[in-house]
CSV table of C-alpha atoms and ligand atoms in Angstrom, one decimal:
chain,number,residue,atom,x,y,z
A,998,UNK,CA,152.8,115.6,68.1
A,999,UNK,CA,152.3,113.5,71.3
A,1000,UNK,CA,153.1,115.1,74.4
A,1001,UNK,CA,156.4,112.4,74.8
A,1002,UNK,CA,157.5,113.1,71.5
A,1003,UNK,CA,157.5,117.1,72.4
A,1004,UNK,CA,158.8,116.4,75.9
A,1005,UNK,CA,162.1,114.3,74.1
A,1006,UNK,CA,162.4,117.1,71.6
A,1007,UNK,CA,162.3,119.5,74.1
A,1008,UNK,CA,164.9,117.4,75.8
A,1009,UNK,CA,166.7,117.1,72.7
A,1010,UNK,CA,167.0,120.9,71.9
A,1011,UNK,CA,168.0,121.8,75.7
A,1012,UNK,CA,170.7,119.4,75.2
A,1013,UNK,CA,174.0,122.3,75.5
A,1014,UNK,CA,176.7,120.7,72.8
A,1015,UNK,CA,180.1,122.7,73.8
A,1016,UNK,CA,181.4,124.9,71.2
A,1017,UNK,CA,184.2,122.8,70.0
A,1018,UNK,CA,187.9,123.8,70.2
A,1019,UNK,CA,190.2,122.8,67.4
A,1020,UNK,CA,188.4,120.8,65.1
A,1021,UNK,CA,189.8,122.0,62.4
A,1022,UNK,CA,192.9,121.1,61.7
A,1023,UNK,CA,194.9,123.1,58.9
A,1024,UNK,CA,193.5,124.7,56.2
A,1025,UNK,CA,191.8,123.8,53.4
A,1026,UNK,CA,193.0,122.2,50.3
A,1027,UNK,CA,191.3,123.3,46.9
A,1028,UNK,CA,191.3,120.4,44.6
A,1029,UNK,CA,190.1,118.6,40.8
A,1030,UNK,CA,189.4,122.0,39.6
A,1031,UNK,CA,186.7,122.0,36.5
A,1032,UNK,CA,185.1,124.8,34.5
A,1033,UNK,CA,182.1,124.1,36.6
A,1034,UNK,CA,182.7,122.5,39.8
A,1035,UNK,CA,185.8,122.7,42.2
A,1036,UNK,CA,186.6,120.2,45.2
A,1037,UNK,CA,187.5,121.0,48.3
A,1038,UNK,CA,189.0,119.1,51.9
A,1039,UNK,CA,190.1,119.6,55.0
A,1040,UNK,CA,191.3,117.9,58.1
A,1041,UNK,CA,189.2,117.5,61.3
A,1042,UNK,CA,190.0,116.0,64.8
A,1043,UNK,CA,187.0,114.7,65.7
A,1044,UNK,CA,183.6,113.2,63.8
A,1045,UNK,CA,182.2,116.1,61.8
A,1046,UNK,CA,180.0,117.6,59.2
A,1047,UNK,CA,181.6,119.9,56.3
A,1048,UNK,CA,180.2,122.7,55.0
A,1049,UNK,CA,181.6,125.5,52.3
A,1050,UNK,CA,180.0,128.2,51.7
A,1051,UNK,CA,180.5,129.7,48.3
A,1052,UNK,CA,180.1,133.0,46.3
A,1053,UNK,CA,180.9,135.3,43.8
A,1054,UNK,CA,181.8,138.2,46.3
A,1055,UNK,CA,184.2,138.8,49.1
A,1056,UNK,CA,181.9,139.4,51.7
A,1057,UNK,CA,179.8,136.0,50.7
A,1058,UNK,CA,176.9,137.7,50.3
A,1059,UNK,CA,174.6,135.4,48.9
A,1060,UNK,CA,176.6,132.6,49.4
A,1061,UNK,CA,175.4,129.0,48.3
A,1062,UNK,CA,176.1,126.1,51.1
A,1063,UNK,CA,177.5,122.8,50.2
A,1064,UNK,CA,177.6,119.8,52.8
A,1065,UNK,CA,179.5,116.8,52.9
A,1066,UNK,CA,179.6,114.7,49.7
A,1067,UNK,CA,177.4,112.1,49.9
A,1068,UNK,CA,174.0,110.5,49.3
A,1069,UNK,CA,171.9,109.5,51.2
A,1070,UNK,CA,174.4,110.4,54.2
A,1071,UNK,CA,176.8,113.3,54.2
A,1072,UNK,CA,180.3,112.4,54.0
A,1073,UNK,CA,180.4,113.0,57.6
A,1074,UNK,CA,184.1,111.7,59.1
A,1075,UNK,CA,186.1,112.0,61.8
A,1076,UNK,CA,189.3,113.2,60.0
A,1077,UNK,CA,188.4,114.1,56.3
A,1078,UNK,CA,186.0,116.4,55.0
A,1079,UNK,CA,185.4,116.7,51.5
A,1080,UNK,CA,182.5,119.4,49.5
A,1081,UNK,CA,182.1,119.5,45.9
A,1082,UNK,CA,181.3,123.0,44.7
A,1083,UNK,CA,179.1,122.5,41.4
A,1084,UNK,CA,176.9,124.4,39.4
A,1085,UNK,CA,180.1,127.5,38.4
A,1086,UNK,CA,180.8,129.0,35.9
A,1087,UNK,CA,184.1,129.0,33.6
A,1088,UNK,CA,186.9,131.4,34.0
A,1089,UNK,CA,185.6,132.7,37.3
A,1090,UNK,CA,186.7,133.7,40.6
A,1091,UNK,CA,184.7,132.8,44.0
A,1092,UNK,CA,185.4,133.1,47.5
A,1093,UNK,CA,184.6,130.7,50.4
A,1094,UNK,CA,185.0,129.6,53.5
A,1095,UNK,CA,185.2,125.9,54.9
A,1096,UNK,CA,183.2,125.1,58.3
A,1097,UNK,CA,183.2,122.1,60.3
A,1098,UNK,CA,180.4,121.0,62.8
A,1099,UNK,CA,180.8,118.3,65.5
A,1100,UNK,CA,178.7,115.3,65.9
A,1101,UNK,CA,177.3,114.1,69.5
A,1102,UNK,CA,175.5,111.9,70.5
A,1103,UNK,CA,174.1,113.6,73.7
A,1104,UNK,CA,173.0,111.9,77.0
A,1105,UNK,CA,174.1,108.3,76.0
A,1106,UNK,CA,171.2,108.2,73.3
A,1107,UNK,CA,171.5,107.4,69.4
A,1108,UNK,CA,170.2,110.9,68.6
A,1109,UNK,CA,172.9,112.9,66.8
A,1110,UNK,CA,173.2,116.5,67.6
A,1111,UNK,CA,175.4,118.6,65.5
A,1112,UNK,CA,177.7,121.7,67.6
A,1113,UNK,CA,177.8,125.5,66.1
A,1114,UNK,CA,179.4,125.6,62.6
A,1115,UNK,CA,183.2,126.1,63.3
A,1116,UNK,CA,184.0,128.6,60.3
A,1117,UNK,CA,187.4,129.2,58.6
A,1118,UNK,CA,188.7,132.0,57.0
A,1119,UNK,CA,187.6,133.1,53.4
A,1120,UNK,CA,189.7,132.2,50.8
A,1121,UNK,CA,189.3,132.3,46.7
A,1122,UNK,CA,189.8,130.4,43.3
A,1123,UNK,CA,189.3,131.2,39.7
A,1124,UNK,CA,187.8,128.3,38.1
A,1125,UNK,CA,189.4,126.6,34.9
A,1126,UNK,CA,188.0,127.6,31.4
A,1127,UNK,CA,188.8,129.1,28.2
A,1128,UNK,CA,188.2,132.7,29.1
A,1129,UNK,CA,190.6,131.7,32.6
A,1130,UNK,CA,193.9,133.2,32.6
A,1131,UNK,CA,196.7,131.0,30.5
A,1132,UNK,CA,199.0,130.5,33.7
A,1133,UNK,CA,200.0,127.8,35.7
A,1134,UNK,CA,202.5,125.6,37.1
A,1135,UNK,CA,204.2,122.2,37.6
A,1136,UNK,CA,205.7,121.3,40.9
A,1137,UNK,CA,206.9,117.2,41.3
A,1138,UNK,CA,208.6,114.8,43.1
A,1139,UNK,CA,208.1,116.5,46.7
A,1140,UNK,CA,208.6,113.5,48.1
A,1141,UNK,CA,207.6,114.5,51.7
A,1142,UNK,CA,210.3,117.1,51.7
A,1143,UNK,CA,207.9,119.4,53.6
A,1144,UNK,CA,211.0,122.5,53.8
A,1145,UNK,CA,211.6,122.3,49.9
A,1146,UNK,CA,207.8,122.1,49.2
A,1147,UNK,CA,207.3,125.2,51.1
A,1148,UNK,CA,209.9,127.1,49.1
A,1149,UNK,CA,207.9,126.1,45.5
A,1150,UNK,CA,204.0,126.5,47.4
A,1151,UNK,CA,205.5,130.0,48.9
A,1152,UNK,CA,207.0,131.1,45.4
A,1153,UNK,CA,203.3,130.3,43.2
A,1154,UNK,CA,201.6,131.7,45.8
A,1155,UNK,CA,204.4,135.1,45.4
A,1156,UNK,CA,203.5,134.5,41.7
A,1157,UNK,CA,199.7,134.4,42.4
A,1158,UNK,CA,199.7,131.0,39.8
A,1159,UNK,CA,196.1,130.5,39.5
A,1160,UNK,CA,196.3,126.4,38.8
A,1161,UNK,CA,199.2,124.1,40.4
A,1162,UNK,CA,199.6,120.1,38.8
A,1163,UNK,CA,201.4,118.3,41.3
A,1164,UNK,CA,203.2,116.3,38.7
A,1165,UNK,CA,203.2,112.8,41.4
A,1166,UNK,CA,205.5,111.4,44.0
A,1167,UNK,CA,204.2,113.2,46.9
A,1168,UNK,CA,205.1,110.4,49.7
A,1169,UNK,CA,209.0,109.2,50.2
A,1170,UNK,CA,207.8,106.1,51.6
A,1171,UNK,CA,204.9,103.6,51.5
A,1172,UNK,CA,201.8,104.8,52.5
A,1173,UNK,CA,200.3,102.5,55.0
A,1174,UNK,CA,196.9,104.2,56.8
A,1175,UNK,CA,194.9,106.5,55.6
A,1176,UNK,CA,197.0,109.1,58.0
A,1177,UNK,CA,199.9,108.8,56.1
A,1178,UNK,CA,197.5,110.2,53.0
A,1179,UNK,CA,196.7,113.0,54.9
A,1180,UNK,CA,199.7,113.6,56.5
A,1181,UNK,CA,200.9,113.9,52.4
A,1182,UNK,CA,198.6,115.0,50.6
A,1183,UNK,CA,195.6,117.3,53.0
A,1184,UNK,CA,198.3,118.9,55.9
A,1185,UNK,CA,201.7,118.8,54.5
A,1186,UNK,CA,204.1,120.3,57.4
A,1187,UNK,CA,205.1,123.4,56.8
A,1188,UNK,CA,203.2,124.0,54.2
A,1189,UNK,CA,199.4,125.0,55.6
A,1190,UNK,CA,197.1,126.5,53.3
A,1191,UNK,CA,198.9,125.6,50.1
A,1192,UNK,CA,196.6,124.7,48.3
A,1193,UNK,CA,193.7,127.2,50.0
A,1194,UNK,CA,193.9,130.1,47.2
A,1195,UNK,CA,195.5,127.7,44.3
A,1196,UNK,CA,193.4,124.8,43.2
A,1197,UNK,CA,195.9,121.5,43.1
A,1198,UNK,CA,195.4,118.6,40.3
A,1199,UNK,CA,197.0,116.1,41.6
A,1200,UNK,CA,199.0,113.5,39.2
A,1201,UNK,CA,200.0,110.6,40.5
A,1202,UNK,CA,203.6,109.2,39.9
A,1203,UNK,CA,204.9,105.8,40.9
A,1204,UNK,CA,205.4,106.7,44.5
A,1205,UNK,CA,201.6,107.5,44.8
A,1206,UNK,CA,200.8,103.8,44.2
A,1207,UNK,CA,202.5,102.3,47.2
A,1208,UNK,CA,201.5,100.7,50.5
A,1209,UNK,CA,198.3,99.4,51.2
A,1210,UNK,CA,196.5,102.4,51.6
A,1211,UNK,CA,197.5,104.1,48.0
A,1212,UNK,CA,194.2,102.8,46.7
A,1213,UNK,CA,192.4,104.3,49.1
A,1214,UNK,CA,194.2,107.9,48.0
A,1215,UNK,CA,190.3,108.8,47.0
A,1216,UNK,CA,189.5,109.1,50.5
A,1217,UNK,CA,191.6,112.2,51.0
A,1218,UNK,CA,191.8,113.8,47.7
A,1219,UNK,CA,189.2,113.9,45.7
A,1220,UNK,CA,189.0,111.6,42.0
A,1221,UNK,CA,187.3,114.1,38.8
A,1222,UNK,CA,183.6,114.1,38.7
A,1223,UNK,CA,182.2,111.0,36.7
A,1224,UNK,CA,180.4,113.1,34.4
A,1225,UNK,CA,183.5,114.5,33.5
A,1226,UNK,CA,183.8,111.4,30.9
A,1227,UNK,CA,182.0,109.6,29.0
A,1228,UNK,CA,180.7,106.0,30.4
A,1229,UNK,CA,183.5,103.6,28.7
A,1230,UNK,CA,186.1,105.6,31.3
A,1231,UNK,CA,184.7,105.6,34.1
A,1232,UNK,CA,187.6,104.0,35.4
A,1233,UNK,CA,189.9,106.9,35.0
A,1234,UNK,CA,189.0,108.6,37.3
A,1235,UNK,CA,192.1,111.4,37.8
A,1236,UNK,CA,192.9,111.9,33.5
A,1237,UNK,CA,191.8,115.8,33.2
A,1238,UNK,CA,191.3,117.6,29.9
A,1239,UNK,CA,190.7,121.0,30.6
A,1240,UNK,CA,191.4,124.6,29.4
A,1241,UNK,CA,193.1,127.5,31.5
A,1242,UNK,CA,192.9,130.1,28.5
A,1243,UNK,CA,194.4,129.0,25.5
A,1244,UNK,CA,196.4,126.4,26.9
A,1245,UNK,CA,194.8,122.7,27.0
A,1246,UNK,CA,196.3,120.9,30.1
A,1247,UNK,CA,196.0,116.4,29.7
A,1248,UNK,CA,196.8,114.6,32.7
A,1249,UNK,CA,198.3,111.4,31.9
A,1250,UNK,CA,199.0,108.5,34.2
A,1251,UNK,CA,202.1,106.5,33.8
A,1252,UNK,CA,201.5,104.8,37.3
A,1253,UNK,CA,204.1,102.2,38.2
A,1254,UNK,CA,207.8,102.5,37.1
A,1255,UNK,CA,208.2,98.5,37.3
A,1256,UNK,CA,206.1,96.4,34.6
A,1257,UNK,CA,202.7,94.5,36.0
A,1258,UNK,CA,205.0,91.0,35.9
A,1259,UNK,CA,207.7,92.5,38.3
A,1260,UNK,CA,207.4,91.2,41.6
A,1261,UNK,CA,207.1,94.4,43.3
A,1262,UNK,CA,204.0,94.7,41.8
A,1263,UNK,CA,202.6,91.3,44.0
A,1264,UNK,CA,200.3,90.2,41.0
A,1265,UNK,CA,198.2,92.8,42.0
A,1266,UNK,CA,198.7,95.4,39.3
A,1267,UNK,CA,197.2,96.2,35.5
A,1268,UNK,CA,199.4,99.3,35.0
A,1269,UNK,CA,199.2,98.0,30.9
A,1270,UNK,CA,195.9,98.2,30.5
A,1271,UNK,CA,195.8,100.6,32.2
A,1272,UNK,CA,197.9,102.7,29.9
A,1273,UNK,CA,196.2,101.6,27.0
A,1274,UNK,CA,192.2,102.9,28.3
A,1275,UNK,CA,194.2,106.6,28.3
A,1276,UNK,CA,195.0,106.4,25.2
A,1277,UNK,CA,191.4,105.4,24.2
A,1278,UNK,CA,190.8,108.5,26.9
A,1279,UNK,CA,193.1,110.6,24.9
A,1280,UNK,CA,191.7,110.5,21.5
A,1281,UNK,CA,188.9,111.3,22.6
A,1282,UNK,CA,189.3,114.7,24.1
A,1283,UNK,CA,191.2,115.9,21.3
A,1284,UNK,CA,187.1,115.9,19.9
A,1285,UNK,CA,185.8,118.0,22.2
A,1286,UNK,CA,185.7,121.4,21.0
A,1287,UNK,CA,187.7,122.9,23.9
A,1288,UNK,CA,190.5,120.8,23.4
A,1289,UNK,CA,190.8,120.4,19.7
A,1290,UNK,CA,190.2,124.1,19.4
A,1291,UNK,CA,192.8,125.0,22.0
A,1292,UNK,CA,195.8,126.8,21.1
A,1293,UNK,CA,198.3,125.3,23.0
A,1294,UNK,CA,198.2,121.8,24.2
A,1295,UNK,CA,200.5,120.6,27.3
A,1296,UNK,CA,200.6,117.1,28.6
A,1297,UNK,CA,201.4,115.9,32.3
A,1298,UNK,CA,202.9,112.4,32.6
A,1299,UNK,CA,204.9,111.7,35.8
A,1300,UNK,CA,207.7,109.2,34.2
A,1301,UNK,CA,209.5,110.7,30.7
A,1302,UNK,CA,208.0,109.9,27.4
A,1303,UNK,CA,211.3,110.4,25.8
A,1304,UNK,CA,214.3,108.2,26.0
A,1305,UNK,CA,216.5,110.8,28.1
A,1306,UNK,CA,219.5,108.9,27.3
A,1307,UNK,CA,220.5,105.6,24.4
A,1308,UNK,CA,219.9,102.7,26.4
A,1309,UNK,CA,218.0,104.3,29.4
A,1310,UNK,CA,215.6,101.5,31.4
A,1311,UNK,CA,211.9,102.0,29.1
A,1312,UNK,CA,210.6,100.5,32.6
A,1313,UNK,CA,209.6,97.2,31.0
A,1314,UNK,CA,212.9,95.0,32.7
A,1315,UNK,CA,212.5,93.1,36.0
A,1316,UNK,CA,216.3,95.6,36.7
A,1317,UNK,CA,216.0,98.7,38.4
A,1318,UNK,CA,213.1,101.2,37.3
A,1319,UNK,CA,211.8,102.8,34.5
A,1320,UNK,CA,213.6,106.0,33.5
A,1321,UNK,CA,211.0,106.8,31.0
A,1322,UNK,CA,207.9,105.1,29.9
A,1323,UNK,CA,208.4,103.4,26.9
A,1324,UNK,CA,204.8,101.7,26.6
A,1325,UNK,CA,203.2,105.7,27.3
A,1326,UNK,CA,205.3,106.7,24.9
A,1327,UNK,CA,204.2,104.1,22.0
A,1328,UNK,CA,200.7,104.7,23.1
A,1329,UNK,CA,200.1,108.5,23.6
A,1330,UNK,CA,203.1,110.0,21.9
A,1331,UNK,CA,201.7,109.7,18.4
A,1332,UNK,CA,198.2,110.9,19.7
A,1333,UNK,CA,199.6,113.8,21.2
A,1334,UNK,CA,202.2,114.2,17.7
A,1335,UNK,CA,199.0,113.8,15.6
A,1336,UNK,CA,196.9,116.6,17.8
A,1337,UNK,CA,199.8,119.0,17.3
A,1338,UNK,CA,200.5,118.9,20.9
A,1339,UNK,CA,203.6,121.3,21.2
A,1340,UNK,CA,205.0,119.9,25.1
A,1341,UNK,CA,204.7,117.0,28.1
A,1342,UNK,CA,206.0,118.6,31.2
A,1343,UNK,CA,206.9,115.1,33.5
A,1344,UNK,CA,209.3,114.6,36.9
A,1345,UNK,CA,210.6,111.2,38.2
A,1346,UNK,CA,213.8,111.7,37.3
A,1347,UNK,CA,214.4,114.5,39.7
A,1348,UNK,CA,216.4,116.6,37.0
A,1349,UNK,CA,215.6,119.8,35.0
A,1350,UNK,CA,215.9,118.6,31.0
A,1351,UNK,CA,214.5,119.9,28.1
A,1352,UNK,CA,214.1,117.4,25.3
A,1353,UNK,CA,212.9,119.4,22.2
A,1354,UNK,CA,210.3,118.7,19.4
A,1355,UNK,CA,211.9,116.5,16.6
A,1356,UNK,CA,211.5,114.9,13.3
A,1357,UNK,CA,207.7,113.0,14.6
A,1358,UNK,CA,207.2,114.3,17.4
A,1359,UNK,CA,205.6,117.7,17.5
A,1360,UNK,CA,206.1,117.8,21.1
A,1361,UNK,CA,208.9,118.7,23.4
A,1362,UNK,CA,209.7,117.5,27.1
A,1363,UNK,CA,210.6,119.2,29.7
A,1364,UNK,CA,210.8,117.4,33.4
A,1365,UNK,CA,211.0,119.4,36.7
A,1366,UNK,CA,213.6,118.4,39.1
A,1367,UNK,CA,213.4,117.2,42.8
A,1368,UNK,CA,215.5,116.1,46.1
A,1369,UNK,CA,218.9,114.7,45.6
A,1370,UNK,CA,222.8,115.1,44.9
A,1371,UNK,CA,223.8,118.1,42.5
A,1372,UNK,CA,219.7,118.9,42.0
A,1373,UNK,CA,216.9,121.6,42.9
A,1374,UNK,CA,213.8,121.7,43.1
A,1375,UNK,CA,211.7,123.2,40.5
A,1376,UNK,CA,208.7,124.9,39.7
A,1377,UNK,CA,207.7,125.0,35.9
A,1378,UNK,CA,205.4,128.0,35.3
A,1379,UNK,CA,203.7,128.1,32.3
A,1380,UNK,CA,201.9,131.3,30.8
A,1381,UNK,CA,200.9,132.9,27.3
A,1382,UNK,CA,202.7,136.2,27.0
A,1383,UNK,CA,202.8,138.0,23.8
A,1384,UNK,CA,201.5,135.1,21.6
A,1385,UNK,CA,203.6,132.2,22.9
A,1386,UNK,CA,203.2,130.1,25.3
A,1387,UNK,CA,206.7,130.7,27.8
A,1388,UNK,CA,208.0,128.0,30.3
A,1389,UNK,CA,209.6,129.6,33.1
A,1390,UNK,CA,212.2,127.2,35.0
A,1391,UNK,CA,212.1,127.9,38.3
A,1392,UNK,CA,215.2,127.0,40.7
A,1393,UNK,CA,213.2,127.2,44.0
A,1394,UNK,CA,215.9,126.6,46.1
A,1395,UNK,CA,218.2,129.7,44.9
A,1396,UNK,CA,214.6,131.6,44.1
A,1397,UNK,CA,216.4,132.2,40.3
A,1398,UNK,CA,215.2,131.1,37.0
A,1399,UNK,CA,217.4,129.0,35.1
A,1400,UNK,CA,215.6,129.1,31.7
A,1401,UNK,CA,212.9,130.1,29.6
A,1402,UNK,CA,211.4,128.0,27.0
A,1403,UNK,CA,208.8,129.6,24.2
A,1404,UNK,CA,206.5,127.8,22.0
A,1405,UNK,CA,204.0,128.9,18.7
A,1406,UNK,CA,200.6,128.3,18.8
A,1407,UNK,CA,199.2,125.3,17.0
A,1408,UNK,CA,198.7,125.6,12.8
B,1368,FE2,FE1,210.4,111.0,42.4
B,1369,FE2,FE1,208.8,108.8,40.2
């Protein structure tokens, strides 16, 4: 090395970078769960690397380190941090911890010095999988009611769900910059660390698809890994097929409750076509192994897939909105009827029902309720006891359940 390269090292590494104070904001926010790889975000307040570090023991002995997503360049950002853990196995649980490191760029110069690793506190998932336990949960139409959310986030926590789908409509209103995602979605009020011990799948519902920043959603929660499908869906990037024990879970987008040609929708949309790839999507995971194999088979879709009521809007009129989704319904319903799928858990229409299995249609509905008049909020847990799959429905406001629905295994 030339001596004015070492001297403007030795410059370099002199340089003092303060230790810094309250970078992290919040904690973090486990998220697209997978046998093998699980997400992970959290909020900083100033331009930052990420770092987890990951392991199969308490005291992360051992642990692997995972940076920033992104190649060549870290995902480096001054209010979003996002790691993908990879390389796990099924069925498993891991602890971690989330740290953040500040970028400088010291004495006026481009060179970038990073501060001390900030560290969080450990925290710990079980990863999805057929030998995972058959539990998990439903919660929907939050709708930036932080107080409510907090009842349903403290009671799975008190129930120690391992898995939470959050069933769509997270925002009340549109979602205009990328703070009003994370403001949602990464550091709900009153509800820190909700998702730091429960991995979150997140399903968006028609709310999630609003304001100009909705399709920029990806920069705060993370989509599922591309090699999660094969190349013809690359598109779909949030539909997850995955097993939690014996229970297959199918996230289904609905998206909008307004058809493409509705002027709410600017032009801009292709909701149809959209619908139509997932069913493509659909039959093909009912050939993998893990899902045609799987016992018990549970849909999400946001909007209803049954007519809840004769004459109720199918959400393909210019008037009002959809009250179920007719056009899902024709597409997936017979996939799902022909798979021996025994139940679609949706929300949207902020009610607790229970539509069962009929004449062809192997599957039942149940939706979740939300905020409004003469409603609670729910939280449907779903877990295999004694050779059936049970559906508890939780009140979360009263703390009660208000009933229990069983289903058989698959023939
Ligand atoms: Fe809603
Ligand atoms: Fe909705």
């Amino acid at each position: 090395m030339m001596p004015s390269e070492q001297r403007a090292y030795d410059k370099y590494n002199a340089m003092q970078i303060p230790r810094p104070e309250g970078l992290m904001e919040g904690e973090p926010v486990l998220q697209a769960p997978a046998p093998d790889s699980m997400g992970v975000a959290f909020a900083v307040t100033a331009l930052a690397n990420g770092f987890v570090e990951v392991a199969d023991n308490p005291e992360l002995a051992g642990a692997a380190t995972f940076m920033a997503d992104g190649m060549p360049m870290a995902g480096i950002d001054d209010r979003v941090l996002k790691m993908r853990i990879t390389g796990l196995k099924p069925g498993t649980r891991y602890w971690y911890r989330v740290g953040a490191a500040k970028l400088e760029n010291p004495a006026g110069t481009y060179w970038t010095k990073p501060s001390e690793t900030v560290w969080g506190g450990v925290h710990s998932f079980v990863t999805p999988g057929e030998n995972a336990p058959s539990h998990f949960a439903m919660m929907s139409d939050t709708h930036a009611g932080f107080a409510q959310m907090a009842k349903i986030t403290a009671l799975y926590r008190s129930l120690q769900v391992p898995l939470v789908v959050w069933n769509g409509d997270v925002p009340s209103s549109l979602m205009e910059t990328r703070e009003d995602l994370v403001r949602n979605y990464l550091v709900p009020p009153k509800n820190d660390g909700y998702a730091a011990d429960t991995p979150i799948v997140l399903n968006r519902g028609n709310h999630d698809f609003r304001g100009v920043a909705s399709h920029r959603l990806d920069e705060v929660m993370m989509t599922r890994l591309p090699t999660e499908r094969s190349k013809r869906h690359l598109a779909l990037e949030r539909n997850f097929a995955f097993r939690m024990g014996e229970v297959a879970l199918i996230g289904l987008d609905t998206g909008e409750d307004k058809p493409d040609h509705h002027p709410a929708n600017g032009g801009f949309t292709h909701f149809t076509a959209y619908r139509k790839m997932q069913a493509e999507w659909l039959k093909e995971q009912f050939k993998r192994p893990a899902i045609a194999d799987a016992p018990y088979v549970v849909a999400f879709a946001h909007i209803p897939l049954v007519e809840l009521w004769p004459g109720a809007n199918p959400g393909t009129l210019l008037e009002d909105y959809a009250v179920w989704q007719k056009e899902c319904a024709e597409l997936w319903g017979p996939i799902l009827t022909a798979n021996k799928a025994q139940l679609v858990l949706a929300g949207h229409v902020h009610r607790y029902t229970h539509q069962p299995a009929e004449d062809g249609r192997s599957w039942a509905e149940i939706t979740g309720g939300g905020r409004g008049k003469d409603r609670f909020q729910t939280l449907l847990e779903c877990k295999v006891e004694t050779g059936r799959l049970l559906v508890r429905v939780h009140n979360t406001d009263e703390g009660t359940i208000v009933a229990e629905h069983s289903f058989a295994p698959r023939a």
